[in-house]
Each structure stands twice: as C-alpha cells, then as structure tokens.
Tab-separated table of C-alpha atoms in Angstrom:
chain	number	residue	atom	x	y	z
O	173	ASN	CA	153.141	117.705	91.135
O	174	LEU	CA	152.245	116.435	87.684
O	175	PRO	CA	152.787	112.691	87.091
O	176	ILE	CA	153.609	111.650	83.524
O	177	SER	CA	154.703	108.325	82.070
O	178	PRO	CA	158.295	107.616	80.985
O	179	GLY	CA	157.093	107.495	77.372
O	180	GLU	CA	155.509	110.945	77.654
O	181	ALA	CA	158.724	112.296	79.183
O	182	GLU	CA	160.814	110.803	76.373
O	183	THR	CA	158.670	111.946	73.428
O	184	GLY	CA	157.115	115.092	74.928
O	185	CYS	CA	153.433	115.718	75.491
O	186	SER	CA	150.769	118.331	76.118
O	187	VAL	CA	148.941	118.122	79.466
O	188	ASP	CA	146.039	120.093	80.961
O	189	VAL	CA	147.058	121.467	84.358
O	190	PRO	CA	144.422	122.689	86.839
O	191	THR	CA	144.996	126.294	87.943
O	192	LEU	CA	143.051	128.836	89.978
O	193	ARG	CA	141.771	130.350	86.734
O	194	GLY	CA	140.799	127.078	85.036
O	195	PRO	CA	142.802	124.447	83.176
O	196	ARG	CA	145.892	125.558	81.241
O	197	LYS	CA	147.803	123.520	78.682
O	198	LEU	CA	151.404	122.749	79.622
O	199	ILE	CA	153.718	121.572	76.846
O	200	VAL	CA	156.289	119.134	78.205
O	201	PRO	CA	159.253	119.045	75.793
O	202	PRO	CA	160.860	115.782	74.654
O	203	ARG	CA	163.477	114.216	76.960
O	204	THR	CA	162.169	116.006	80.073
O	205	ALA	CA	163.943	114.848	83.243
O	206	ASP	CA	162.250	113.736	86.460
O	207	ARG	CA	161.506	116.572	88.922
O	208	THR	CA	161.708	119.286	86.225
O	209	LEU	CA	160.063	122.526	87.371
O	210	PHE	CA	157.855	124.505	84.969
O	211	ARG	CA	156.380	127.974	85.501
O	212	ILE	CA	152.908	128.922	84.272
O	213	ALA	CA	152.967	132.714	84.185
O	214	GLY	CA	149.890	134.500	85.533
O	215	ALA	CA	148.173	131.345	86.818
O	216	GLY	CA	148.926	131.709	90.544
O	217	LEU	CA	147.895	133.903	93.456
O	218	ARG	CA	148.368	137.666	93.450
O	219	PRO	CA	150.970	138.954	95.894
O	220	HIS	CA	149.404	140.942	98.750
O	221	GLY	CA	148.701	144.528	97.690
O	222	SER	CA	149.551	143.952	94.038
O	223	TRP	CA	147.549	144.006	90.828
O	224	HIS	CA	149.901	141.552	89.133
O	225	LYS	CA	148.933	137.914	88.885
O	226	GLY	CA	151.369	135.468	90.420
O	227	ASP	CA	152.847	132.416	88.748
O	228	GLN	CA	152.058	128.754	89.323
O	229	PHE	CA	154.903	126.260	89.438
O	230	VAL	CA	154.465	122.637	88.356
O	231	THR	CA	156.940	119.833	89.041
O	232	VAL	CA	156.902	116.984	86.526
O	233	ILE	CA	157.235	113.586	88.186
O	234	ILE	CA	158.017	110.597	85.977
O	235	ALA	CA	155.813	107.817	87.311
O	236	PRO	CA	156.951	104.393	86.040
O	237	GLY	CA	154.247	101.840	85.464
O	238	ARG	CA	151.340	104.214	84.838
O	239	GLU	CA	148.259	102.417	83.516
O	240	ASP	CA	148.121	104.353	80.230
O	241	GLU	CA	151.551	103.114	79.105
O	242	PRO	CA	151.815	99.615	77.635
O	243	LEU	CA	154.164	97.185	79.349
O	244	GLU	CA	157.194	96.011	77.399
O	245	PRO	CA	157.537	92.222	76.892
C-alpha cells in the first residue's frame, strides 16, 4: 500500500516505491481514486522455474490529514 495525500491524488505526483530491485518511480496521474491498483512491470518475484521477472502491484491509499499537506482554514 502506498499512502498519498488528497492533494497529491487530485493534482498527480511522482513517488519512489521500494521494490526488490531498488526504488522505482511511480507516476500517479491527476484525479487518482482511492484504492487504485498500479502495476510495476518487472519489479516483482520471478515465477518458479521461469526466467521472466514478475510484476509488483501497488495500491494507492488516499490518507486524509497527512502531515505534509497544509490544513484548510
């Protein structure tokens, strides 16, 4: 799960996501909905007996009241 602020979800953002092969940049498009699932191709585990790299899936969670977002008056 990847928590982002409501402002980041509304305007879009770029976030570093930890993977098995090091951090990868995930671009979250503007107006992303809560619980949206993204796929990072080639960042997951290899299936047993395969040379192909698996995919990593990331669920964006909109976390209201995160510290990095200013409060509205």
